GROMACS .gro file of C-alpha atoms in nm:
model
  360
    1MET     CA    1   3.768   5.060  -9.518
    2ALA     CA    2   3.676   4.778  -9.320
    3SER     CA    3   3.938   4.545  -9.486
    4VAL     CA    4   4.227   4.837  -9.450
    5HIS     CA    5   4.114   4.834  -9.069
    6LYS     CA    6   4.155   4.455  -9.053
    7ALA     CA    7   4.456   4.435  -9.206
    8THR     CA    8   4.608   4.678  -9.015
    9THR     CA    9   4.521   4.551  -8.684
   10LEU     CA   10   4.664   4.178  -8.800
   11VAL     CA   11   4.967   4.350  -8.872
   12LEU     CA   12   5.019   4.530  -8.571
   13MET     CA   13   4.945   4.190  -8.399
   14PHE     CA   14   5.192   4.012  -8.568
   15CYS     CA   15   5.409   4.317  -8.510
   16LEU     CA   16   5.358   4.278  -8.167
   17LEU     CA   17   5.368   3.905  -8.146
   18ALA     CA   18   5.752   3.915  -8.315
   19LEU     CA   19   5.838   4.208  -8.071
   20GLY     CA   20   5.778   4.004  -7.810
   21ARG     CA   21   5.987   3.710  -7.866
   22ALA     CA   22   6.266   3.969  -7.963
   23GLU     CA   23   6.256   4.094  -7.612
   24TYR     CA   24   6.212   3.761  -7.462
   25LEU     CA   25   6.517   3.752  -7.206
   26LYS     CA   26   6.594   3.454  -7.000
   27TYR     CA   27   6.729   3.648  -6.729
   28LYS     CA   28   6.413   3.804  -6.641
   29ASP     CA   29   6.243   3.495  -6.647
   30PRO     CA   30   6.188   3.369  -6.320
   31LYS     CA   31   6.120   3.018  -6.459
   32GLN     CA   32   6.486   2.983  -6.576
   33PRO     CA   33   6.742   2.828  -6.341
   34VAL     CA   34   6.915   3.060  -6.151
   35ALA     CA   35   7.278   2.957  -6.352
   36VAL     CA   36   7.121   2.994  -6.712
   37ARG     CA   37   6.981   3.340  -6.569
   38ILE     CA   38   7.310   3.467  -6.468
   39LYS     CA   39   7.519   3.332  -6.777
   40ASP     CA   40   7.268   3.490  -7.027
   41LEU     CA   41   7.250   3.840  -6.829
   42LEU     CA   42   7.654   3.840  -6.794
   43GLY     CA   43   7.655   3.777  -7.194
   44ARG     CA   44   7.468   4.103  -7.232
   45MET     CA   45   7.655   4.301  -7.009
   46THR     CA   46   7.950   4.530  -7.169
   47LEU     CA   47   8.246   4.581  -6.925
   48ALA     CA   48   8.124   4.886  -6.832
   49GLU     CA   49   7.788   4.724  -6.652
   50LYS     CA   50   7.983   4.436  -6.511
   51ILE     CA   51   8.232   4.741  -6.324
   52GLY     CA   52   7.906   4.932  -6.252
   53GLN     CA   53   7.732   4.618  -6.064
   54MET     CA   54   8.097   4.573  -5.890
   55THR     CA   55   8.021   4.969  -5.709
   56GLN     CA   56   7.804   5.020  -5.436
   57ILE     CA   57   7.770   5.414  -5.370
   58GLU     CA   58   7.679   5.662  -5.050
   59ARG     CA   59   7.307   5.752  -5.105
   60GLU     CA   60   7.367   6.165  -5.118
   61ASN     CA   61   7.566   6.078  -5.425
   62ALA     CA   62   7.307   5.797  -5.581
   63THR     CA   63   7.082   6.026  -5.837
   64ALA     CA   64   6.868   5.842  -6.056
   65ASP     CA   65   7.113   5.996  -6.313
   66ALA     CA   66   7.390   5.903  -6.143
   67LEU     CA   67   7.288   5.547  -6.115
   68ALA     CA   68   7.180   5.530  -6.503
   69LYS     CA   69   7.505   5.684  -6.613
   70TYR     CA   70   7.743   5.445  -6.462
   71PHE     CA   71   7.478   5.105  -6.417
   72ILE     CA   72   7.533   5.092  -6.022
   73GLY     CA   73   7.489   4.792  -5.859
   74SER     CA   74   7.466   4.915  -5.508
   75VAL     CA   75   7.351   5.234  -5.294
   76LEU     CA   76   7.412   5.208  -4.905
   77SER     CA   77   7.365   5.448  -4.618
   78GLY     CA   78   7.638   5.540  -4.379
   79GLY     CA   79   7.602   5.586  -4.014
   80GLY     CA   80   7.337   5.899  -3.998
   81SER     CA   81   7.275   5.933  -4.368
   82VAL     CA   82   6.909   5.969  -4.384
   83PRO     CA   83   6.696   6.118  -4.658
   84ALA     CA   84   6.587   6.353  -4.422
   85PRO     CA   85   6.520   6.428  -4.063
   86GLN     CA   86   6.332   6.227  -3.847
   87ALA     CA   87   6.210   6.067  -4.176
   88SER     CA   88   5.941   5.818  -4.211
   89ALA     CA   89   5.941   5.483  -4.295
   90GLN     CA   90   5.741   5.614  -4.642
   91ALA     CA   91   6.003   5.844  -4.648
   92TRP     CA   92   6.261   5.599  -4.662
   93ALA     CA   93   6.063   5.375  -4.906
   94ALA     CA   94   6.001   5.620  -5.156
   95MET     CA   95   6.349   5.736  -5.185
   96VAL     CA   96   6.490   5.357  -5.235
   97THR     CA   97   6.182   5.325  -5.500
   98GLU     CA   98   6.286   5.631  -5.661
   99MET     CA   99   6.634   5.531  -5.711
  100GLN     CA  100   6.559   5.211  -5.853
  101LYS     CA  101   6.361   5.334  -6.100
  102GLY     CA  102   6.698   5.514  -6.224
  103ALA     CA  103   6.873   5.136  -6.198
  104LEU     CA  104   6.558   4.981  -6.403
  105SER     CA  105   6.580   5.255  -6.677
  106THR     CA  106   6.908   5.132  -6.812
  107ARG     CA  107   6.959   4.909  -7.099
  108LEU     CA  108   6.921   4.585  -6.861
  109GLY     CA  109   6.728   4.722  -6.619
  110ILE     CA  110   6.909   4.574  -6.309
  111PRO     CA  111   6.775   4.680  -5.979
  112ILE     CA  112   7.036   4.825  -5.734
  113ILE     CA  113   7.100   4.629  -5.396
  114TYR     CA  114   7.037   4.908  -5.120
  115GLY     CA  115   7.206   4.834  -4.770
  116ILE     CA  116   7.252   4.984  -4.432
  117ASP     CA  117   7.394   4.930  -4.128
  118ALA     CA  118   7.074   4.777  -3.894
  119VAL     CA  119   7.371   4.640  -3.670
  120HIS     CA  120   7.116   4.623  -3.385
  121GLY     CA  121   6.775   4.727  -3.514
  122HIS     CA  122   6.727   4.934  -3.781
  123ASN     CA  123   6.944   5.194  -3.575
  124ASN     CA  124   6.980   5.483  -3.847
  125VAL     CA  125   6.617   5.508  -3.906
  126TYR     CA  126   6.356   5.734  -3.639
  127LYS     CA  127   6.145   5.544  -3.389
  128ALA     CA  128   6.304   5.237  -3.516
  129THR     CA  129   6.300   4.939  -3.232
  130ILE     CA  130   6.696   4.951  -3.083
  131PHE     CA  131   6.839   4.645  -2.911
  132PRO     CA  132   7.119   4.577  -2.673
  133HIS     CA  133   7.438   4.575  -2.902
  134ASN     CA  134   7.637   4.252  -2.944
  135VAL     CA  135   7.822   4.273  -2.611
  136GLY     CA  136   7.487   4.270  -2.410
  137LEU     CA  137   7.321   4.013  -2.645
  138GLY     CA  138   7.672   3.767  -2.581
  139ALA     CA  139   7.576   3.803  -2.234
  140THR     CA  140   7.290   3.639  -2.258
  141ARG     CA  141   7.392   3.320  -2.419
  142ASP     CA  142   7.074   3.321  -2.590
  143PRO     CA  143   7.104   3.194  -2.954
  144ASP     CA  144   6.713   3.213  -2.984
  145LEU     CA  145   6.685   3.555  -2.840
  146VAL     CA  146   6.952   3.692  -3.095
  147LYS     CA  147   6.766   3.503  -3.396
  148ARG     CA  148   6.437   3.699  -3.287
  149ILE     CA  149   6.585   3.990  -3.268
  150GLY     CA  150   6.721   3.909  -3.634
  151GLU     CA  151   6.361   3.818  -3.719
  152ALA     CA  152   6.211   4.182  -3.586
  153THR     CA  153   6.493   4.388  -3.742
  154ALA     CA  154   6.469   4.218  -4.074
  155LEU     CA  155   6.093   4.322  -4.085
  156GLU     CA  156   6.161   4.683  -3.981
  157VAL     CA  157   6.421   4.691  -4.273
  158ARG     CA  158   6.200   4.588  -4.540
  159ALA     CA  159   5.956   4.827  -4.435
  160THR     CA  160   6.143   5.106  -4.502
  161GLY     CA  161   6.216   4.924  -4.882
  162ILE     CA  162   6.580   4.801  -4.815
  163PRO     CA  163   6.683   4.455  -4.901
  164TYR     CA  164   7.066   4.424  -4.718
  165ALA     CA  165   7.152   4.487  -4.354
  166PHE     CA  166   7.533   4.494  -4.291
  167ALA     CA  167   7.481   4.275  -3.967
  168PRO     CA  168   7.639   4.047  -3.756
  169CYS     CA  169   7.951   4.194  -3.650
  170ILE     CA  170   8.098   3.834  -3.551
  171ALA     CA  171   8.447   3.961  -3.431
  172VAL     CA  172   8.602   3.764  -3.144
  173CYS     CA  173   8.747   4.075  -2.917
  174ARG     CA  174   9.031   3.954  -2.744
  175ASP     CA  175   9.156   4.286  -2.606
  176PRO     CA  176   8.893   4.484  -2.419
  177ARG     CA  177   9.128   4.818  -2.487
  178TRP     CA  178   8.960   4.791  -2.834
  179GLY     CA  179   8.742   5.089  -2.886
  180ARG     CA  180   8.507   4.887  -3.076
  181CYS     CA  181   8.500   4.562  -2.842
  182TYR     CA  182   8.107   4.644  -2.775
  183GLU     CA  183   8.035   4.488  -3.159
  184SER     CA  184   8.196   4.170  -3.052
  185TYR     CA  185   7.964   3.899  -2.874
  186SER     CA  186   8.231   3.736  -2.683
  187GLU     CA  187   8.602   3.676  -2.660
  188ASP     CA  188   8.514   3.365  -2.652
  189PRO     CA  189   8.502   3.194  -3.062
  190LYS     CA  190   8.205   2.898  -2.926
  191VAL     CA  191   7.985   3.193  -2.792
  192VAL     CA  192   8.030   3.372  -3.144
  193GLN     CA  193   7.966   3.099  -3.325
  194SER     CA  194   7.615   3.058  -3.176
  195LEU     CA  195   7.507   3.373  -3.190
  196THR     CA  196   7.528   3.379  -3.594
  197SER     CA  197   7.153   3.259  -3.543
  198LEU     CA  198   7.110   3.658  -3.597
  199ILE     CA  199   7.180   3.560  -3.954
  200SER     CA  200   6.907   3.305  -3.926
  201GLY     CA  201   6.677   3.564  -3.822
  202LEU     CA  202   6.775   3.829  -4.058
  203GLN     CA  203   6.752   3.587  -4.361
  204GLY     CA  204   6.551   3.284  -4.244
  205ASP     CA  205   6.613   2.948  -4.152
  206ALA     CA  206   6.806   2.840  -4.492
  207PRO     CA  207   6.606   2.458  -4.655
  208ALA     CA  208   6.840   2.180  -4.546
  209ASP     CA  209   6.988   2.127  -4.943
  210SER     CA  210   7.067   2.455  -4.942
  211ALA     CA  211   7.297   2.438  -4.669
  212GLY     CA  212   7.586   2.691  -4.731
  213ARG     CA  213   7.446   2.874  -4.994
  214PRO     CA  214   7.319   3.241  -5.028
  215TYR     CA  215   6.953   3.234  -4.877
  216VAL     CA  216   6.668   3.512  -4.796
  217GLY     CA  217   6.379   3.362  -4.752
  218GLY     CA  218   6.145   3.616  -4.878
  219SER     CA  219   5.988   3.960  -4.905
  220LYS     CA  220   6.005   3.982  -4.500
  221LYS     CA  221   6.351   3.878  -4.497
  222VAL     CA  222   6.691   4.041  -4.595
  223ALA     CA  223   7.027   3.943  -4.702
  224ALA     CA  224   7.281   3.966  -4.397
  225CYS     CA  225   7.660   4.035  -4.386
  226ALA     CA  226   7.919   3.888  -4.188
  227LYS     CA  227   8.174   4.118  -4.047
  228HIS     CA  228   8.463   4.235  -4.074
  229TYR     CA  229   8.669   3.914  -4.197
  230VAL     CA  230   8.877   3.846  -4.028
  231GLY     CA  231   9.051   3.907  -3.727
  232ASP     CA  232   8.951   4.231  -3.679
  233GLY     CA  233   8.901   4.154  -3.293
  234GLY     CA  234   9.280   4.062  -3.263
  235THR     CA  235   9.448   4.362  -3.366
  236HIS     CA  236   9.797   4.421  -3.153
  237ASN     CA  237   9.735   4.612  -2.817
  238GLY     CA  238   9.380   4.647  -2.934
  239ILE     CA  239   9.444   4.939  -3.214
  240ASN     CA  240   9.145   4.985  -3.438
  241GLU     CA  241   9.214   4.888  -3.762
  242ASN     CA  242   9.541   4.753  -3.675
  243ASN     CA  243   9.735   4.426  -3.750
  244THR     CA  244   9.637   4.076  -3.576
  245ILE     CA  245   9.946   3.923  -3.545
  246ILE     CA  246   9.890   3.548  -3.498
  247ASP     CA  247  10.012   3.212  -3.635
  248THR     CA  248   9.749   3.061  -3.877
  249HIS     CA  249   9.641   2.802  -3.613
  250GLY     CA  250   9.551   3.080  -3.371
  251LEU     CA  251   9.366   3.257  -3.669
  252LEU     CA  252   9.194   2.959  -3.751
  253SER     CA  253   9.064   2.841  -3.422
  254ILE     CA  254   9.000   3.201  -3.291
  255HIS     CA  255   8.906   3.439  -3.524
  256MET     CA  256   8.752   3.213  -3.817
  257PRO     CA  257   8.544   2.964  -3.658
  258PRO     CA  258   8.240   3.182  -3.629
  259TYR     CA  259   8.253   3.254  -4.039
  260TYR     CA  260   8.239   2.854  -4.048
  261ASN     CA  261   7.847   2.899  -3.885
  262SER     CA  262   7.774   3.180  -4.092
  263ILE     CA  263   7.857   3.016  -4.406
  264ILE     CA  264   7.628   2.717  -4.323
  265ARG     CA  265   7.327   2.942  -4.219
  266GLY     CA  266   7.325   3.055  -4.591
  267VAL     CA  267   7.507   3.438  -4.543
  268SER     CA  268   7.441   3.638  -4.818
  269THR     CA  269   7.741   3.847  -4.815
  270VAL     CA  270   8.088   3.846  -4.627
  271MET     CA  271   8.255   4.219  -4.516
  272VAL     CA  272   8.635   4.244  -4.598
  273SER     CA  273   8.784   4.394  -4.242
  274TYR     CA  274   9.010   4.726  -4.242
  275SER     CA  275   9.295   4.518  -4.056
  276SER     CA  276   9.584   4.311  -4.141
  277TRP     CA  277   9.703   3.996  -4.054
  278ASN     CA  278  10.080   3.990  -4.005
  279GLY     CA  279  10.128   4.276  -4.172
  280VAL     CA  280   9.897   4.193  -4.528
  281LYS     CA  281   9.613   4.436  -4.544
  282MET     CA  282   9.301   4.195  -4.551
  283HIS     CA  283   9.143   4.387  -4.826
  284ALA     CA  284   9.498   4.243  -5.047
  285ASN     CA  285   9.470   3.915  -4.923
  286HIS     CA  286   9.435   3.685  -5.205
  287PHE     CA  287   9.504   3.414  -4.978
  288LEU     CA  288   9.232   3.424  -4.711
  289VAL     CA  289   8.959   3.599  -4.933
  290THR     CA  290   8.997   3.392  -5.249
  291ASP     CA  291   9.189   3.053  -5.172
  292PHE     CA  292   9.047   3.035  -4.804
  293LEU     CA  293   8.725   3.177  -4.822
  294LYS     CA  294   8.606   3.139  -5.166
  295ASN     CA  295   8.753   2.797  -5.247
  296LYS     CA  296   8.817   2.603  -4.916
  297LEU     CA  297   8.489   2.703  -4.759
  298LYS     CA  298   8.311   2.757  -5.072
  299PHE     CA  299   8.141   3.081  -5.002
  300ARG     CA  300   7.909   3.161  -5.304
  301GLY     CA  301   7.762   3.497  -5.195
  302PHE     CA  302   7.928   3.817  -5.275
  303VAL     CA  303   8.216   3.938  -5.085
  304ILE     CA  304   8.216   4.331  -5.039
  305SER     CA  305   8.491   4.633  -4.901
  306ASP     CA  306   8.453   4.800  -4.568
  307TRP     CA  307   8.374   5.158  -4.667
  308GLU     CA  308   8.658   5.267  -4.875
  309GLY     CA  309   8.822   5.036  -4.751
  310ILE     CA  310   9.041   4.933  -5.075
  311ASP     CA  311   9.168   5.327  -5.013
  312ARG     CA  312   9.342   5.229  -4.712
  313ILE     CA  313   9.532   4.977  -4.883
  314THR     CA  314   9.779   5.225  -4.947
  315THR     CA  315   9.937   5.442  -4.635
  316PRO     CA  316   9.800   5.734  -4.661
  317PRO     CA  317   9.472   5.651  -4.785
  318HIS     CA  318   9.416   5.679  -5.144
  319ALA     CA  319   9.773   5.747  -5.268
  320ASN     CA  320   9.758   5.493  -5.544
  321TYR     CA  321   9.408   5.435  -5.628
  322SER     CA  322   9.461   5.272  -5.919
  323TYR     CA  323   9.684   4.973  -5.752
  324SER     CA  324   9.432   4.955  -5.495
  325ILE     CA  325   9.172   4.875  -5.689
  326GLU     CA  326   9.384   4.602  -5.840
  327ALA     CA  327   9.516   4.443  -5.539
  328GLY     CA  328   9.146   4.487  -5.403
  329VAL     CA  329   9.001   4.313  -5.686
  330GLY     CA  330   9.253   4.097  -5.742
  331ALA     CA  331   9.198   3.966  -5.382
  332GLY     CA  332   8.894   3.837  -5.449
  333ILE     CA  333   8.674   4.143  -5.362
  334ASP     CA  334   8.342   4.125  -5.560
  335MET     CA  335   8.200   4.495  -5.450
  336VAL     CA  336   8.383   4.824  -5.376
  337ARG     CA  337   8.229   5.055  -5.155
  338ILE     CA  338   8.317   5.397  -5.213
  339ARG     CA  339   8.190   5.752  -5.183
  340HIS     CA  340   8.173   5.950  -5.512
  341VAL     CA  341   8.029   5.811  -5.864
  342LYS     CA  342   8.351   5.993  -5.969
  343HIS     CA  343   8.587   5.714  -5.862
  344VAL     CA  344   8.394   5.491  -6.099
  345HIS     CA  345   8.626   5.619  -6.347
  346GLN     CA  346   8.931   5.509  -6.206
  347LEU     CA  347   8.795   5.123  -6.225
  348PHE     CA  348   8.814   5.200  -6.596
  349PHE     CA  349   9.180   5.168  -6.554
  350LEU     CA  350   9.166   4.812  -6.476
  351GLN     CA  351   8.983   4.652  -6.729
  352LYS     CA  352   9.220   4.294  -6.767
  353VAL     CA  353   9.200   4.296  -6.409
  354VAL     CA  354   8.782   4.303  -6.398
  355GLU     CA  355   8.766   4.146  -6.692
  356HIS     CA  356   8.941   3.822  -6.563
  357LYS     CA  357   8.750   3.816  -6.267
  358LEU     CA  358   8.434   3.819  -6.405
  359TYR     CA  359   8.398   3.473  -6.508
  360TYR     CA  360   8.141   3.209  -6.464
   0.00000   0.00000   0.00000
């Protein structure tokens, strides 16, 4: 009997060793270079998994089952979207952890990225520290103060289990009639450029050898988002989400400069504006999103739509969703923000568009 027991033990050991070798996954090995891990992961992903990773859905629809079924890559809390009235930091963290369980239960175990509008402090969360909005901070002309506000905000966001903040807004407000002018640091692009220091506060100071590449400096920092790309503060007559009528020189000298600084600081994401440039919706503008932002400026983070932003490519919104997906993804948007998981199905109508986009 002892011999049988020993033999059985040896067989189990060999099986476990073989299983361990079979389950070695390069993309889960932190010792592997990032490029190697990415290539390995993408090589294992189905088209459905890739489409799911390109999708961000609202918290209220993000059940563990939905996340697992559709391989969702990201979840957000919109304004006022909370786990419970006056929810504590612990309640927020528990909610995010539960969602992560659903994501990690999938075949490849890819965690979600949870994002939130922490635009002047962690303003969706009860008892969070609230700071002056951008128009007030711009009046200080103090990049160091703004950076320290970013550091404090990052700590409170991470305390709720969230790693991603949709901030800062780096609009250059050129017309005080714009109802969101308070979201702009200044009408002077140089002032706005200097106050991109918030990004360094949220993410940490990018090492000298990684300038221009996305950077998040550890567990006390969050990924930042430069928004709204580009020209949202220059719309005609200050009408929100309207048309910015300006020549290329004006766009590049007034509205684009803050993005130069954001990329140098290693901003992780860029959010596209609802507005248009000379009649072309930014969510469908291949020249500015792909040719300029990605190819000319060498932005290497991911480009995210605004809330249901691709829906608004058409008038009325959502009139031709298949066309909107094709136009938005074709323009260079990497992650699409949608309300309902049922809209994920519609992404499958454009498999060829998505397949063409997802290459390395």
